[in-house]
Coordinates of C-alpha atoms and ligand atoms in Angstrom, one line a residue:
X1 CA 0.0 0.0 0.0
X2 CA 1.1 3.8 -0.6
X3 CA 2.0 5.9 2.4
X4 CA 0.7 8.8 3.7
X5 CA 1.6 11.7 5.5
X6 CA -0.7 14.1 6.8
X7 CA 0.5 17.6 8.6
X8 CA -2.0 19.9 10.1
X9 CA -2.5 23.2 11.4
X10 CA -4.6 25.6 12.5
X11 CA -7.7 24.5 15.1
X12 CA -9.5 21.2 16.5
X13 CA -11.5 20.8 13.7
X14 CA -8.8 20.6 11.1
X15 CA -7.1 17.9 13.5
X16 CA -10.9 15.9 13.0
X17 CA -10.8 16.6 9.6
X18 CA -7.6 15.1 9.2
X19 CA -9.0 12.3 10.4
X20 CA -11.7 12.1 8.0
X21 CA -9.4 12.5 5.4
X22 CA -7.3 9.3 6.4
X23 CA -10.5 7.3 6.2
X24 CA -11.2 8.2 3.0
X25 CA -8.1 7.7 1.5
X26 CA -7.6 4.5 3.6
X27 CA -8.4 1.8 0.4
X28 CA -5.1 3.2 -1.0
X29 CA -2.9 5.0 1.0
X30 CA -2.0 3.5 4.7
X31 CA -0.6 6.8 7.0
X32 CA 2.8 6.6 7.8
X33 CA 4.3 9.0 10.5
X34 CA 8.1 10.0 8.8
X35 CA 7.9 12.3 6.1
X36 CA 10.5 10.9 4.1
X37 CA 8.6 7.6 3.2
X38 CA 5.5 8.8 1.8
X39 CA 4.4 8.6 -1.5
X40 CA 1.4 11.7 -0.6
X41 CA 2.0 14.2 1.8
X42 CA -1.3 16.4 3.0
X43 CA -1.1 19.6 4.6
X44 CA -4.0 20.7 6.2
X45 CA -3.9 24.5 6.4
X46 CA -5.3 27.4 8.1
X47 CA -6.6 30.9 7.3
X48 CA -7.5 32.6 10.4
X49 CA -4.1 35.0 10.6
X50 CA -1.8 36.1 8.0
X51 CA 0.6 34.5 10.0
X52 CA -1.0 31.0 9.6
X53 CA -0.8 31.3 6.2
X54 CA 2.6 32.9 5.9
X55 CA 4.0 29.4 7.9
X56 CA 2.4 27.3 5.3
X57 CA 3.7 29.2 2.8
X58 CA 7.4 28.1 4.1
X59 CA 6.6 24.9 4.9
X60 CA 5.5 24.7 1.3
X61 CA 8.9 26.0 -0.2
X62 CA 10.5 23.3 2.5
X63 CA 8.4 20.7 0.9
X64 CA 9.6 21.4 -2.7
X65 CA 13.2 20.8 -2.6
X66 CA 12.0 16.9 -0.8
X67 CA 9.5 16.5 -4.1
X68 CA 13.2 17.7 -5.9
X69 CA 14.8 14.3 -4.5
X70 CA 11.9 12.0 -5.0
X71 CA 10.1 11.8 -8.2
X72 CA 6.7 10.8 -7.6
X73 CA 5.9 12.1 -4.6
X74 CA 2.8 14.2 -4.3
X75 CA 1.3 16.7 -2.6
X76 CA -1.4 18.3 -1.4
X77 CA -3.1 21.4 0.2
X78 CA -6.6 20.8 2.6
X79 CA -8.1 23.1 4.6
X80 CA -9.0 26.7 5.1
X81 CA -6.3 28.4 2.6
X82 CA -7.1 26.2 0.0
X83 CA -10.5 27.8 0.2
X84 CA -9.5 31.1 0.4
X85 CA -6.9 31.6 -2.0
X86 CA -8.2 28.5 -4.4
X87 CA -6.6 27.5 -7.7
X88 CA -4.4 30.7 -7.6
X89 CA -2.0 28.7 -5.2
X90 CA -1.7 25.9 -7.8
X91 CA -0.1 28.7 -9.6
X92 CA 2.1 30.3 -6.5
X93 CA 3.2 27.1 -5.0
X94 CA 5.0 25.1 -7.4
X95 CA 5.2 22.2 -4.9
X96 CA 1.7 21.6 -5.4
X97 CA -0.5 18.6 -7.2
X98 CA -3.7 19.6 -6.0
X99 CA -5.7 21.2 -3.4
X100 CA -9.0 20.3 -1.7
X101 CA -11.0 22.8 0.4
X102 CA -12.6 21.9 3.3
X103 CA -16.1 20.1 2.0
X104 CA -13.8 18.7 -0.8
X105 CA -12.5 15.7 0.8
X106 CA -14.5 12.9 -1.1
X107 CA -13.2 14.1 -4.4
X108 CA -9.4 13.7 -2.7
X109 CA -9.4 10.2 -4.9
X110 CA -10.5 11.8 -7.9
X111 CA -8.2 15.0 -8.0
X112 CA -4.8 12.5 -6.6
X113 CA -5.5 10.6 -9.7
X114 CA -6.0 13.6 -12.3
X115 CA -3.1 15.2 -10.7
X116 CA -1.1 12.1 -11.5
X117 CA -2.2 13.0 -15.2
X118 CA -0.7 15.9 -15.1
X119 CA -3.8 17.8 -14.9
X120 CA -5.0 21.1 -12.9
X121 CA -6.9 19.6 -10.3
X122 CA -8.6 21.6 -7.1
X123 CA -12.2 21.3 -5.9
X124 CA -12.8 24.5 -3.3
X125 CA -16.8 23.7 -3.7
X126 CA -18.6 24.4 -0.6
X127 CA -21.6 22.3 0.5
X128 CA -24.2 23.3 2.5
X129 CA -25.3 19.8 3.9
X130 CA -21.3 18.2 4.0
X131 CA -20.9 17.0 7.7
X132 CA -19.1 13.7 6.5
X133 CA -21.3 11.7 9.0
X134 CA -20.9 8.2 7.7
X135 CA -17.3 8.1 7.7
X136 CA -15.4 6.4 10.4
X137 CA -12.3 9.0 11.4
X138 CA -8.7 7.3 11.5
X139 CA -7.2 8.5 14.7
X140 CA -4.0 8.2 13.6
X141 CA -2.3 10.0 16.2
X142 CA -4.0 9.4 19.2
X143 CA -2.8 8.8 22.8
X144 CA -5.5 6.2 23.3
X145 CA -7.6 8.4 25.4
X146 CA -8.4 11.5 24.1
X147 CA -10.5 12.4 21.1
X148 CA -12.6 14.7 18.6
X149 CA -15.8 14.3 17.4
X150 CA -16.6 16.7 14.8
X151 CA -20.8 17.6 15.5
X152 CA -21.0 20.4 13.5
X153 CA -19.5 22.6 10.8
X154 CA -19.3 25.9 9.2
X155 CA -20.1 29.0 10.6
X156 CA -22.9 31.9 10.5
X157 CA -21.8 34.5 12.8
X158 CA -20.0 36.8 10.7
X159 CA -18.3 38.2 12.8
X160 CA -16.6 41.1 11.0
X161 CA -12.7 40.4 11.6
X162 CA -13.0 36.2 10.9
X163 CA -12.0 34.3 7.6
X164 CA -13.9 31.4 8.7
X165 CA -17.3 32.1 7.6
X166 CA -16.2 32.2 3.9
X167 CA -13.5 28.9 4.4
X168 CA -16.0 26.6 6.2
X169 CA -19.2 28.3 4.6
X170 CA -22.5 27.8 6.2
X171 CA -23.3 26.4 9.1
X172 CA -24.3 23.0 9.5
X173 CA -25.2 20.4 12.1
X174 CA -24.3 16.5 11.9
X175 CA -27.3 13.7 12.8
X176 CA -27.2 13.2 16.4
X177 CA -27.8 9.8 15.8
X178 CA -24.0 9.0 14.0
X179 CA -22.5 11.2 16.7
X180 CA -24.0 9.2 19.5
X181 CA -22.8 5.6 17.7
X182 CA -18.9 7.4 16.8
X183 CA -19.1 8.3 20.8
X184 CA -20.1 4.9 21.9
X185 CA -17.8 3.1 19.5
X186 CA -14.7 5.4 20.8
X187 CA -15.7 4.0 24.6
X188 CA -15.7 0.6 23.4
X189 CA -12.2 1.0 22.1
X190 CA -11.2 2.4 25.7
X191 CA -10.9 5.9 24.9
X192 CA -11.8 8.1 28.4
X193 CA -12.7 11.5 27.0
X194 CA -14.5 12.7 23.7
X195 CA -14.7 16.4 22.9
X196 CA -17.3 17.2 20.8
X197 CA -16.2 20.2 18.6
X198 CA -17.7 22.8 16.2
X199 CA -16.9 26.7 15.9
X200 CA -20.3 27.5 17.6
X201 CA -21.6 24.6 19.4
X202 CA -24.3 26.3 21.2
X203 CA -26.6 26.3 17.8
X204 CA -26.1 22.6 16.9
X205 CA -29.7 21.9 16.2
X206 CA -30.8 18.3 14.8
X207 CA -34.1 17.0 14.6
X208 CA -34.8 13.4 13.9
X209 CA -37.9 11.0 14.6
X210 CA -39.9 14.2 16.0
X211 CA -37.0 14.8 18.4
X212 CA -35.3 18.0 18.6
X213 CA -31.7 18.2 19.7
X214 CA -30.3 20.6 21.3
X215 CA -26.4 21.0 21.6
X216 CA -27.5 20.5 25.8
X217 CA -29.6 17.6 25.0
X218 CA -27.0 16.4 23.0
X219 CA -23.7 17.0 26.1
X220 CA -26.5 15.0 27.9
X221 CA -26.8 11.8 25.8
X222 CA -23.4 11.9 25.4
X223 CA -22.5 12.2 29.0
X224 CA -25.0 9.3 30.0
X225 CA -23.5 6.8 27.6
X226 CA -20.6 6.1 30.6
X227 CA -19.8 7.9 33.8
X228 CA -15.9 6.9 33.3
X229 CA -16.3 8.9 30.3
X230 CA -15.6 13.0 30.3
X231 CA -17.2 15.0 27.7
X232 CA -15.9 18.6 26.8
X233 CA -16.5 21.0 24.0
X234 CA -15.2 23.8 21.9
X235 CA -16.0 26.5 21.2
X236 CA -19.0 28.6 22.5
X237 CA -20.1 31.5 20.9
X238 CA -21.3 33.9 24.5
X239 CA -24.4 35.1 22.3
X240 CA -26.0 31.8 22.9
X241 CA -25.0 29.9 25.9
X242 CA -28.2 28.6 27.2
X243 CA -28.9 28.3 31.3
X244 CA -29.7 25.0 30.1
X245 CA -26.2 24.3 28.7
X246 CA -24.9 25.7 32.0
X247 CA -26.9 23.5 34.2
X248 CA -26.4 19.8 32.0
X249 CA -22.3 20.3 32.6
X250 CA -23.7 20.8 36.2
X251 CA -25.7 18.0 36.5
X252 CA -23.4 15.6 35.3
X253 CA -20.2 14.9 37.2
X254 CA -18.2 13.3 33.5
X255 CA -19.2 16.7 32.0
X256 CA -16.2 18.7 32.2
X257 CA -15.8 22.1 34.4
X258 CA -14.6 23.9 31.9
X259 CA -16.0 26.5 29.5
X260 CA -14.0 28.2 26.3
X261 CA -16.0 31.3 26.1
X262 CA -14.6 33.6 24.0
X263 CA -15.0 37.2 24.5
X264 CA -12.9 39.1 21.7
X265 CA -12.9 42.5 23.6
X266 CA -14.2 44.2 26.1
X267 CA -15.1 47.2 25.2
X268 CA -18.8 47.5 23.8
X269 CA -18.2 49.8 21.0
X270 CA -15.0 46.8 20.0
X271 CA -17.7 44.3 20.4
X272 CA -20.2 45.6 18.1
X273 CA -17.7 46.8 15.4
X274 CA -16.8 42.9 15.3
X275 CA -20.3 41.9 15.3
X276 CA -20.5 39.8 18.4
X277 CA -23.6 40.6 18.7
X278 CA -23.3 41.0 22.8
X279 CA -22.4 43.8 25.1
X280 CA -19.7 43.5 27.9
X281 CA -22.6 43.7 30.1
X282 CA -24.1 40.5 29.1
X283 CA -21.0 38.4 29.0
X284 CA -20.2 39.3 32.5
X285 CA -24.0 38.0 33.7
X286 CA -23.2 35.0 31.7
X287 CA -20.1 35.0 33.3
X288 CA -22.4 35.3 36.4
X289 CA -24.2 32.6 35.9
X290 CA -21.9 30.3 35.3
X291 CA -20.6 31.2 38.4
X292 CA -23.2 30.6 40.5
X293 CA -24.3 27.5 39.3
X294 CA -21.0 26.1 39.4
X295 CA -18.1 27.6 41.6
X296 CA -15.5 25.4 40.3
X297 CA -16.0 25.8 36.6
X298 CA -12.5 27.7 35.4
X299 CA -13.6 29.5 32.5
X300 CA -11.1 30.6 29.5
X301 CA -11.1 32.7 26.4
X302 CA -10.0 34.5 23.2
X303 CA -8.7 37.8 22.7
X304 CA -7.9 40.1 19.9
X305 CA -5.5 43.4 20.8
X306 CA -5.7 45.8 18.0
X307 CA -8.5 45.9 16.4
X308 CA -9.3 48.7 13.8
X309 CA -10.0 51.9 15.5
X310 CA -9.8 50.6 19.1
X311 CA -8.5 52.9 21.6
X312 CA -6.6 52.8 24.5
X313 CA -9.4 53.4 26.3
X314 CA -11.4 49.6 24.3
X315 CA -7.9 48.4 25.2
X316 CA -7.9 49.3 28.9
X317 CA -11.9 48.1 28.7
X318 CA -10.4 44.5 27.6
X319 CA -7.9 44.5 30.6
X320 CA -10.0 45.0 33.2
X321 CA -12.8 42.3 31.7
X322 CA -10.2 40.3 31.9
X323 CA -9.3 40.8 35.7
X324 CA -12.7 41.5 36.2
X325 CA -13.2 37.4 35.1
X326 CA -10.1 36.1 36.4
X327 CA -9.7 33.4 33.9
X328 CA -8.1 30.4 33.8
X329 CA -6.1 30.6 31.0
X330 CA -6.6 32.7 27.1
X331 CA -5.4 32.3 23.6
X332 CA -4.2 35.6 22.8
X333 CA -3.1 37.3 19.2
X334 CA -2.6 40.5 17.1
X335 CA -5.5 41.5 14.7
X336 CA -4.8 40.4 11.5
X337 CA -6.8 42.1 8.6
X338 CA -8.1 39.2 6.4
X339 CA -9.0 40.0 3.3
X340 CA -12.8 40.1 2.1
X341 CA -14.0 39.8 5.9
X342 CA -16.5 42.8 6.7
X343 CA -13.6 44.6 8.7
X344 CA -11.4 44.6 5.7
X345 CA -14.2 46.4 3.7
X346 CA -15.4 48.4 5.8
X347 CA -12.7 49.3 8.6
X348 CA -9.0 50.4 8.3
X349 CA -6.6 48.3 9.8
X350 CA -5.3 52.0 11.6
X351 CA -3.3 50.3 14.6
X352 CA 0.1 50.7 14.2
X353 CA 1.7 47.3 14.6
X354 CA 3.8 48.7 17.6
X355 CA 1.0 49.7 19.6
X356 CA -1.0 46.1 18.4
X357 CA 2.3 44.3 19.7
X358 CA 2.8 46.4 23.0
X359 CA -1.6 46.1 23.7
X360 CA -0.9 42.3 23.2
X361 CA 2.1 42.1 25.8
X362 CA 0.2 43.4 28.4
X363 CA -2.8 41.1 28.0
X364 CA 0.0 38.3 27.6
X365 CA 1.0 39.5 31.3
X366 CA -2.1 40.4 32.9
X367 CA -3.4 36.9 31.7
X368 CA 0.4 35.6 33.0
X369 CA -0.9 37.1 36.4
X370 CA -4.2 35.5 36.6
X371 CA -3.2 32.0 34.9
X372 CA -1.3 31.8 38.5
X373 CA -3.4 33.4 40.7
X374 CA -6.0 30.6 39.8
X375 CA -3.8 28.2 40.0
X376 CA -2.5 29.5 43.9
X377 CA -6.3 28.4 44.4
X378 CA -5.8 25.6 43.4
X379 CA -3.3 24.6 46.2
X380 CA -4.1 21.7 48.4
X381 CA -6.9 21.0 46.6
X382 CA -7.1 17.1 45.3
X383 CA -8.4 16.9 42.2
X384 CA -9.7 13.6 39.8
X385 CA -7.2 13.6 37.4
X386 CA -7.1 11.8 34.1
X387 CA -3.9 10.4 33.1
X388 CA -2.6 10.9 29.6
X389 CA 1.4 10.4 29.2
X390 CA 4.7 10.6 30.7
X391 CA 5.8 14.2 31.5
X392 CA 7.7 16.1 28.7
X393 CA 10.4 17.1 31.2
X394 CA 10.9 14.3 33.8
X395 CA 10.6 10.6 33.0
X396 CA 9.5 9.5 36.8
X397 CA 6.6 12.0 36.3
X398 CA 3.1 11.5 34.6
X399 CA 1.2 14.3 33.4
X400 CA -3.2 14.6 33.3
X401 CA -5.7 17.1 33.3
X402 CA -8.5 17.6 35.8
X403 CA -12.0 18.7 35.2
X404 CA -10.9 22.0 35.1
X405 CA -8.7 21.2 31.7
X406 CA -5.6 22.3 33.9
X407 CA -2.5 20.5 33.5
X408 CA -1.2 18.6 36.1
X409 CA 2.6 17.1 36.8
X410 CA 2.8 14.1 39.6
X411 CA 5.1 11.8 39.7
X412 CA 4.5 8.3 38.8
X413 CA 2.8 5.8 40.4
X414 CA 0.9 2.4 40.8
X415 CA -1.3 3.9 37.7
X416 CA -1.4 3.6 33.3
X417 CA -2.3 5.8 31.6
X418 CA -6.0 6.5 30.6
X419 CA -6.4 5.8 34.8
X420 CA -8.3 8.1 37.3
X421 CA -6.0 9.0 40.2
X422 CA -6.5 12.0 42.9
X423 CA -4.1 14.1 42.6
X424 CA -3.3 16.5 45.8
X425 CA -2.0 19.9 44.5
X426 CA 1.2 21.2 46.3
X427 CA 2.6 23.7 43.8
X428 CA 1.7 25.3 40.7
X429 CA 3.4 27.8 38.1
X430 CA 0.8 30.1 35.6
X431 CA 0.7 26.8 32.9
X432 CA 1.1 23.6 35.6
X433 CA -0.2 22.4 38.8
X434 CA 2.1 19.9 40.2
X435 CA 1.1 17.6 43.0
X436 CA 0.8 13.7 44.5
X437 CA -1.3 11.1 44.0
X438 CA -3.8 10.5 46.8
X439 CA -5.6 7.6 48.0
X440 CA -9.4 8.2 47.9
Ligands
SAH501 N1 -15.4 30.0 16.5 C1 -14.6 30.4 17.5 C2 -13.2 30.9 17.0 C3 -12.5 30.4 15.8 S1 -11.1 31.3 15.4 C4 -15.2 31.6 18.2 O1 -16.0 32.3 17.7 O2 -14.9 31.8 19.3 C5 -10.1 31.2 16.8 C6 -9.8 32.6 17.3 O3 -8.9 33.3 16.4 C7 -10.9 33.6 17.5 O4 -11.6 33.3 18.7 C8 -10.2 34.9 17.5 O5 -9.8 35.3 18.8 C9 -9.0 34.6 16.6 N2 -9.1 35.3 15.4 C10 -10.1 35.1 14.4 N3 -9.9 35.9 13.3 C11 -8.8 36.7 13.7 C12 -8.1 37.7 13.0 N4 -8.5 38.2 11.8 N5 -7.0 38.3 13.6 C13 -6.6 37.9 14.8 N6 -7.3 36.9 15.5 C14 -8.3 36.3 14.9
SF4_502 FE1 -15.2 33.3 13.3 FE2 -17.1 34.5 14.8 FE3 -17.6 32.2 13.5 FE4 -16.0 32.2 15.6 S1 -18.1 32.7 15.6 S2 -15.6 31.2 13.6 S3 -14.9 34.1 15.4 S4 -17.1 34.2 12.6
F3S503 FE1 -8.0 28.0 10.9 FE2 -9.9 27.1 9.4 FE3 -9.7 26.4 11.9 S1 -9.1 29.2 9.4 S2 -8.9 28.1 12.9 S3 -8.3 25.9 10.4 S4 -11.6 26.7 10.8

């Protein structure tokens, strides 16, 4: 059989897609996991900064002088920049056979093979009912333990800085059905936690047999098919996270305490220039309400410093949201104008790359700050941990998550992993918690 390597980038859902992508190509092409031995390598690609794309864009030129030493070898380009530049980057990247965009990937036979004619061949088609629900992922690079199930694709929300909307085109929702039989099939195999992913999952909406679903209903059946089983999710959009949603991760102890809640800003007149349809007022009584119907949930986010026309006054506005929430931990970046978004047309991209930079270093710092001060709470708590693979630094140590989706360092023990142990915190830093195993 022909091997196959696959490299992605960008978010959780190009890892699942990835996955899909093995399966289809599975009759043909077994996945191999050094570079140098396959006769197809994929790169799965993403849009969302400039920077994403620029990366790619090396990778590619890397890529070219390999093809140089093997005739033969092909390659490919999946994903979100496929979609957004298209065929042009047949054109630009010499390295290239073919490229697929992200509702593409059943035509990946067909375009490998008219590429091996010699032909043009890219299929950046975008389907508005694709949610690849019969296919059977490969996890190819899995720890056993941990995994994605894609419920949902696309996006509708618009909002005005994003490239997403127009890469992963309209938002759909996958039979809850299939999703229910992939999550019960992963449990068989042994694996401990699914994370059911889409880029909004509080608007999954299926209907089947007279039943609606509901992206809570959904956590729900999920979470009942085993109680060793923790379910998690990414992402949710704040404009619709339901009480409901809040009080299903409550109810069940396997649903995970943790909530990705992006916020984007935190100024109101930021917020509504992006579109997020939600004021700074209302994320905090979300916040609120989270809160109060569970104490222990850590709660992390998204933010973007520079936006076009923000002031240091929006920028301040974001900083003290941010204390004001105390979160757990935040993915953090520089505004990057993407071209055809709304904010592109309609907005100048007027912050000086200086003041984007310096705005971005201080929310890397406050969020340094608080990243520690929640895990100082943290100490000498004992927390169910789930144990997923030897330390990176220390060889006598194991590392896990808790509920929480903090990391945590203890050194090994009578446990595997995949195991529940308690660990007792003792120390932290603003990324780790280290501790001991406990007896229960
Ligand atoms: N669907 C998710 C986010 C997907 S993109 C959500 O709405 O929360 C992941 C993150 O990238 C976003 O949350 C945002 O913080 C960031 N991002 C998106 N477009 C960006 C841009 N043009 N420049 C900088 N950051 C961006
Ligand atoms: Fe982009 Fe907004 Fe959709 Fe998230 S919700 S993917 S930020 S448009
Ligand atoms: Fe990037 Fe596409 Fe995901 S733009 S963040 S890979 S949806």
């Amino acid at each position: 059989m022909k091997k196959l390597f696959i490299e992605t980038y960008g978010c959780q859902m190009n890892v699942a897609d990835s996955e899909v992508v093995a399966a289809i190509l599975s009759s043909e092409y077994q996945i191999c996991d050094d570079i140098k031995e396959a006769d197809l390598i994929l790169i799965n690609t993403c849009s969302v900064r400039d920077h994403a794309e620029q990366r790619i864009r090396k990778r590619l030129n890397e890529l070219g002088f390999l093809k140089k030493k093997k005739p033969g070898l092909q390659i490919g380009l999946l994903g979100c920049m496929a979609e957004r530049v298209k065929e042009k980057l047949l054109h630009e990247e010499s390295a290239l056979d073919f490229i697929a965009g992200p509702d593409a990937y059943r035509s990946l036979p067909t375009l490998i093979q008219e590429a091996t004619f010699g032909k043009t061949a890219f299929n950046v088609m975008l389907s508005t009912e694709e949610t690849y629900d019969d296919i059977d992922p490969i996890r190819y690079d899995t720890n056993g333990i941990s995994a994605f199930i894609s419920i949902m694709r696309g996006c509708n929300n618009f909002c005005t800085y994003c490239v997403v909307p127009y890469t992963r085109g309209r938002e759909r929702s996958r039979n809850s059905k299939t999703i229910i039989n992939e999550a019960q099939q992963l449990i068989n195999q042994g694996y401990k936690e699914i994370t059911l992913l889409g880029q909004n999952v509080n608007s999954y909406h299926s209907e089947e047999d007279g039943e609606i679903v509901n992206f809570a209903k959904l956590m729900e059946k999920v979470a009942l098919l085993s109680p060793q089983v923790r379910v998690r999710f990414a992402t949710s959009h704040p404009k619709d996270i339901s009480d409901e949603l809040i009080e299903t991760i409550a109810k069940y102890d396997n649903c995970c305490k943790y909530i990705h809640l992006p916020v984007q800003a935190g100024s109101n007149t930021m917020l509504k220039r992006m579109n997020r349809v939600y004021t700074r007022e209302y994320y905090l009584e979300r916040i609120a309400t989270i809160r109060r119907i569970m104490p222990e949930c850590s709660i992390a986010t998204d933010i973007i410093a520079g936006f076009c026309g923000e002031t240091e006054e929006d920028h301040q506005a974001t900083l003290s949201l941010m204390r004001e929430v105390g979160y757990s931990s935040a993915y953090m970046f520089k505004y990057s104008e993407r071209e055809g978004t709304m904010a592109a047309k309609r907005f100048p991209d007027d912050i000086p790359d200086e003041v984007k930079g310096r705005r971005l270093e201080e929310i890397i710092a406050l969020q340094q700050e608080l990243s520690l001060e929640s895990n100082q709470k943290d100490i000498g708590k004992t927390f169910e941990v789930l144990v997923e693979g030897a330390s990176k630094r220390s060889n006598n140590e194991y590392f896990g998550r808790n509920s929480q989706n903090k990391v945590i360092i203890f050194p090994k023990e009578d446990c595997h992993i995949g195991d529940y142990v308690n660990v007792l915190v003792q120390s932290c830093s603003p990324a780790t918690l280290k501790g001991i195993i406990v007896k229960s």
